[in-house]
Amino acid sequence: MAVCALIGAAVTAAVDEIVFHQILGWHHFYDRSTTGAGLLSDGLLHTAELLGLCAGFFLYADLRRRRALSAPHAWAGLFLGMGAFQLFDGIVDHKLLHLHQIRYGVDVTPYDWAWNLAGLVLLLTGAGLAVRAARRPGEGGPPA
């Protein structure tokens, strides 16, 4: 489950970075300094997300090679990782550390609610899948 949680967190970081940082240009990972510092922070986030994806997929391939992959646990881990990243970003990065907001120049309240509720839905989906996977006997080996 942990391997797929790593992949899920990295995928969600990639979607955030590509859509909100690059395509929409709403913010950088660190917006409390110059544009150059913001771009550098985006590059570091992108590096971390790519390292997470590469490591996650190498570990995933190893689980498959050893026939130790449980698909229900893998799906649970993927959703748990996605939701955990999104909620961490929305609560810690946006509100506690004030690294950036989702968007500037508008009332961020609906954006914050949408972002955090989407993260909560992903996390609860993962938790539900994990409970369901744990109840299935003999489902293809140990959790991913």
PDB file of C-alpha atoms in Angstrom:
ATOM      1  CA  MET A   1       0.000   0.000   0.000  1.00  0.00           C
ATOM      2  CA  ALA A   2       2.871   2.396   0.829  1.00  0.00           C
ATOM      3  CA  VAL A   3       4.407   2.051  -2.635  1.00  0.00           C
ATOM      4  CA  CYS A   4       1.184   3.100  -4.316  1.00  0.00           C
ATOM      5  CA  ALA A   5       0.659   5.874  -1.757  1.00  0.00           C
ATOM      6  CA  LEU A   6       4.007   7.289  -2.870  1.00  0.00           C
ATOM      7  CA  ILE A   7       2.858   7.106  -6.495  1.00  0.00           C
ATOM      8  CA  GLY A   8      -0.474   8.724  -5.602  1.00  0.00           C
ATOM      9  CA  ALA A   9       1.182  11.625  -3.789  1.00  0.00           C
ATOM     10  CA  ALA A  10       3.596  12.153  -6.680  1.00  0.00           C
ATOM     11  CA  VAL A  11       0.813  12.060  -9.284  1.00  0.00           C
ATOM     12  CA  THR A  12      -1.238  14.619  -7.351  1.00  0.00           C
ATOM     13  CA  ALA A  13       1.835  16.840  -6.942  1.00  0.00           C
ATOM     14  CA  ALA A  14       2.384  16.589 -10.703  1.00  0.00           C
ATOM     15  CA  VAL A  15      -1.213  17.524 -11.489  1.00  0.00           C
ATOM     16  CA  ASP A  16      -1.023  20.472  -9.067  1.00  0.00           C
ATOM     17  CA  GLU A  17       2.290  21.663 -10.452  1.00  0.00           C
ATOM     18  CA  ILE A  18       1.362  21.260 -14.125  1.00  0.00           C
ATOM     19  CA  VAL A  19      -2.203  22.598 -13.987  1.00  0.00           C
ATOM     20  CA  PHE A  20      -2.088  25.302 -11.300  1.00  0.00           C
ATOM     21  CA  HIS A  21       1.561  26.388 -11.486  1.00  0.00           C
ATOM     22  CA  GLN A  22       2.262  26.094 -15.221  1.00  0.00           C
ATOM     23  CA  ILE A  23      -0.922  26.058 -17.316  1.00  0.00           C
ATOM     24  CA  LEU A  24      -3.100  28.391 -15.230  1.00  0.00           C
ATOM     25  CA  GLY A  25      -0.186  30.260 -13.639  1.00  0.00           C
ATOM     26  CA  TRP A  26      -2.213  30.830 -10.453  1.00  0.00           C
ATOM     27  CA  HIS A  27       0.686  30.422  -8.061  1.00  0.00           C
ATOM     28  CA  HIS A  28       4.160  29.024  -7.449  1.00  0.00           C
ATOM     29  CA  PHE A  29       5.041  26.609  -4.676  1.00  0.00           C
ATOM     30  CA  TYR A  30       6.626  29.490  -2.748  1.00  0.00           C
ATOM     31  CA  ASP A  31       4.992  32.859  -3.448  1.00  0.00           C
ATOM     32  CA  ARG A  32       6.364  34.958  -0.603  1.00  0.00           C
ATOM     33  CA  SER A  33       9.422  36.213  -2.488  1.00  0.00           C
ATOM     34  CA  THR A  34      10.456  37.031  -6.043  1.00  0.00           C
ATOM     35  CA  THR A  35       9.204  35.383  -9.217  1.00  0.00           C
ATOM     36  CA  GLY A  36      12.646  33.775  -9.542  1.00  0.00           C
ATOM     37  CA  ALA A  37      12.309  32.204  -6.099  1.00  0.00           C
ATOM     38  CA  GLY A  38       8.814  31.002  -7.041  1.00  0.00           C
ATOM     39  CA  LEU A  39      10.093  29.388 -10.229  1.00  0.00           C
ATOM     40  CA  LEU A  40      12.968  27.774  -8.339  1.00  0.00           C
ATOM     41  CA  SER A  41      10.508  26.380  -5.781  1.00  0.00           C
ATOM     42  CA  ASP A  42       8.365  24.990  -8.624  1.00  0.00           C
ATOM     43  CA  GLY A  43      11.455  23.312 -10.082  1.00  0.00           C
ATOM     44  CA  LEU A  44      12.288  21.739  -6.729  1.00  0.00           C
ATOM     45  CA  LEU A  45       8.697  20.522  -6.342  1.00  0.00           C
ATOM     46  CA  HIS A  46       8.826  19.090  -9.864  1.00  0.00           C
ATOM     47  CA  THR A  47      12.125  17.342  -9.054  1.00  0.00           C
ATOM     48  CA  ALA A  48      10.682  15.826  -5.865  1.00  0.00           C
ATOM     49  CA  GLU A  49       7.543  14.668  -7.666  1.00  0.00           C
ATOM     50  CA  LEU A  50       9.577  13.030 -10.467  1.00  0.00           C
ATOM     51  CA  LEU A  51      11.834  11.296  -7.948  1.00  0.00           C
ATOM     52  CA  GLY A  52       8.723  10.066  -6.132  1.00  0.00           C
ATOM     53  CA  LEU A  53       7.219   8.768  -9.377  1.00  0.00           C
ATOM     54  CA  CYS A  54      10.431   7.028 -10.451  1.00  0.00           C
ATOM     55  CA  ALA A  55      11.029   5.449  -7.047  1.00  0.00           C
ATOM     56  CA  GLY A  56       7.372   4.467  -6.747  1.00  0.00           C
ATOM     57  CA  PHE A  57       7.243   2.810 -10.153  1.00  0.00           C
ATOM     58  CA  PHE A  58      10.529   0.956  -9.608  1.00  0.00           C
ATOM     59  CA  LEU A  59       9.185  -0.363  -6.302  1.00  0.00           C
ATOM     60  CA  TYR A  60       5.843  -1.184  -7.964  1.00  0.00           C
ATOM     61  CA  ALA A  61       7.644  -3.114 -10.721  1.00  0.00           C
ATOM     62  CA  ASP A  62       9.607  -5.007  -8.069  1.00  0.00           C
ATOM     63  CA  LEU A  63       6.376  -5.971  -6.283  1.00  0.00           C
ATOM     64  CA  ARG A  64       4.939  -7.229  -9.575  1.00  0.00           C
ATOM     65  CA  ARG A  65       8.138  -9.136 -10.382  1.00  0.00           C
ATOM     66  CA  ARG A  66       8.003 -10.868  -6.989  1.00  0.00           C
ATOM     67  CA  ARG A  67       4.248 -11.483  -7.411  1.00  0.00           C
ATOM     68  CA  ALA A  68       3.689  -9.634  -4.135  1.00  0.00           C
ATOM     69  CA  LEU A  69       1.280  -7.035  -5.460  1.00  0.00           C
ATOM     70  CA  SER A  70      -2.252  -6.917  -4.146  1.00  0.00           C
ATOM     71  CA  ALA A  71      -4.408  -4.886  -6.531  1.00  0.00           C
ATOM     72  CA  PRO A  72      -7.011  -3.894  -3.891  1.00  0.00           C
ATOM     73  CA  HIS A  73      -4.267  -2.691  -1.537  1.00  0.00           C
ATOM     74  CA  ALA A  74      -2.535  -0.903  -4.414  1.00  0.00           C
ATOM     75  CA  TRP A  75      -5.691   1.043  -5.313  1.00  0.00           C
ATOM     76  CA  ALA A  76      -6.213   1.919  -1.649  1.00  0.00           C
ATOM     77  CA  GLY A  77      -2.655   3.198  -1.390  1.00  0.00           C
ATOM     78  CA  LEU A  78      -2.977   5.257  -4.565  1.00  0.00           C
ATOM     79  CA  PHE A  79      -6.069   7.079  -3.299  1.00  0.00           C
ATOM     80  CA  LEU A  80      -4.643   7.484   0.213  1.00  0.00           C
ATOM     81  CA  GLY A  81      -1.499   9.077  -1.216  1.00  0.00           C
ATOM     82  CA  MET A  82      -3.476  11.378  -3.496  1.00  0.00           C
ATOM     83  CA  GLY A  83      -5.761  12.550  -0.712  1.00  0.00           C
ATOM     84  CA  ALA A  84      -2.962  12.913   1.830  1.00  0.00           C
ATOM     85  CA  PHE A  85      -0.925  15.101  -0.520  1.00  0.00           C
ATOM     86  CA  GLN A  86      -3.877  17.297  -1.407  1.00  0.00           C
ATOM     87  CA  LEU A  87      -4.986  17.790   2.201  1.00  0.00           C
ATOM     88  CA  PHE A  88      -1.417  18.440   3.340  1.00  0.00           C
ATOM     89  CA  ASP A  89      -1.025  21.039   0.601  1.00  0.00           C
ATOM     90  CA  GLY A  90      -4.377  22.660   1.342  1.00  0.00           C
ATOM     91  CA  ILE A  91      -4.019  22.778   5.110  1.00  0.00           C
ATOM     92  CA  VAL A  92      -0.297  22.998   5.813  1.00  0.00           C
ATOM     93  CA  ASP A  93       1.095  24.782   2.728  1.00  0.00           C
ATOM     94  CA  HIS A  94      -1.869  27.103   2.123  1.00  0.00           C
ATOM     95  CA  LYS A  95      -3.124  27.903   5.621  1.00  0.00           C
ATOM     96  CA  LEU A  96      -0.496  27.107   8.249  1.00  0.00           C
ATOM     97  CA  LEU A  97       2.751  27.992   6.442  1.00  0.00           C
ATOM     98  CA  HIS A  98       1.227  30.483   3.962  1.00  0.00           C
ATOM     99  CA  LEU A  99       3.625  29.303   1.226  1.00  0.00           C
ATOM    100  CA  HIS A 100       1.027  30.118  -1.411  1.00  0.00           C
ATOM    101  CA  GLN A 101      -2.706  30.391  -2.013  1.00  0.00           C
ATOM    102  CA  ILE A 102      -4.589  28.517  -4.695  1.00  0.00           C
ATOM    103  CA  ARG A 103      -5.288  31.783  -6.477  1.00  0.00           C
ATOM    104  CA  TYR A 104      -4.752  35.482  -5.916  1.00  0.00           C
ATOM    105  CA  GLY A 105      -6.977  38.492  -6.434  1.00  0.00           C
ATOM    106  CA  VAL A 106     -10.199  36.629  -5.675  1.00  0.00           C
ATOM    107  CA  ASP A 107     -12.011  35.307  -2.622  1.00  0.00           C
ATOM    108  CA  VAL A 108     -10.101  32.075  -1.987  1.00  0.00           C
ATOM    109  CA  THR A 109     -12.769  30.548   0.278  1.00  0.00           C
ATOM    110  CA  PRO A 110     -14.561  28.542  -2.452  1.00  0.00           C
ATOM    111  CA  TYR A 111     -11.211  27.407  -3.861  1.00  0.00           C
ATOM    112  CA  ASP A 112     -10.020  26.294  -0.417  1.00  0.00           C
ATOM    113  CA  TRP A 113     -13.262  24.394   0.223  1.00  0.00           C
ATOM    114  CA  ALA A 114     -13.158  22.707  -3.189  1.00  0.00           C
ATOM    115  CA  TRP A 115      -9.452  21.806  -2.846  1.00  0.00           C
ATOM    116  CA  ASN A 116      -9.725  20.404   0.665  1.00  0.00           C
ATOM    117  CA  LEU A 117     -13.042  18.611   0.106  1.00  0.00           C
ATOM    118  CA  ALA A 118     -11.624  16.961  -3.019  1.00  0.00           C
ATOM    119  CA  GLY A 119      -8.611  15.853  -0.960  1.00  0.00           C
ATOM    120  CA  LEU A 120     -10.897  14.538   1.769  1.00  0.00           C
ATOM    121  CA  VAL A 121     -12.954  12.578  -0.786  1.00  0.00           C
ATOM    122  CA  LEU A 122      -9.762  11.028  -2.179  1.00  0.00           C
ATOM    123  CA  LEU A 123      -8.522  10.174   1.316  1.00  0.00           C
ATOM    124  CA  LEU A 124     -11.850   8.668   2.404  1.00  0.00           C
ATOM    125  CA  THR A 125     -12.027   6.682  -0.845  1.00  0.00           C
ATOM    126  CA  GLY A 126      -8.580   5.287  -0.078  1.00  0.00           C
ATOM    127  CA  ALA A 127      -9.552   4.477   3.497  1.00  0.00           C
ATOM    128  CA  GLY A 128     -12.695   2.695   2.319  1.00  0.00           C
ATOM    129  CA  LEU A 129     -10.703   0.713  -0.237  1.00  0.00           C
ATOM    130  CA  ALA A 130      -8.119  -0.175   2.432  1.00  0.00           C
ATOM    131  CA  VAL A 131     -10.789  -1.495   4.790  1.00  0.00           C
ATOM    132  CA  ARG A 132     -12.343  -3.468   1.950  1.00  0.00           C
ATOM    133  CA  ALA A 133      -8.937  -4.851   0.881  1.00  0.00           C
ATOM    134  CA  ALA A 134      -8.125  -5.894   4.455  1.00  0.00           C
ATOM    135  CA  ARG A 135     -11.357  -7.907   4.622  1.00  0.00           C
ATOM    136  CA  ARG A 136     -10.543  -9.880   1.455  1.00  0.00           C
ATOM    137  CA  PRO A 137      -8.712 -13.098   2.322  1.00  0.00           C
ATOM    138  CA  GLY A 138      -5.870 -14.286   0.088  1.00  0.00           C
ATOM    139  CA  GLU A 139      -5.900 -11.399  -2.389  1.00  0.00           C
ATOM    140  CA  GLY A 140      -2.602 -11.795  -4.224  1.00  0.00           C
ATOM    141  CA  GLY A 141      -0.014 -11.381  -1.487  1.00  0.00           C
ATOM    142  CA  PRO A 142       0.951  -8.655   0.947  1.00  0.00           C
ATOM    143  CA  PRO A 143      -0.172  -5.050   0.493  1.00  0.00           C
ATOM    144  CA  ALA A 144       1.702  -2.844  -1.975  1.00  0.00           C
TER     145      ALA A 144
END
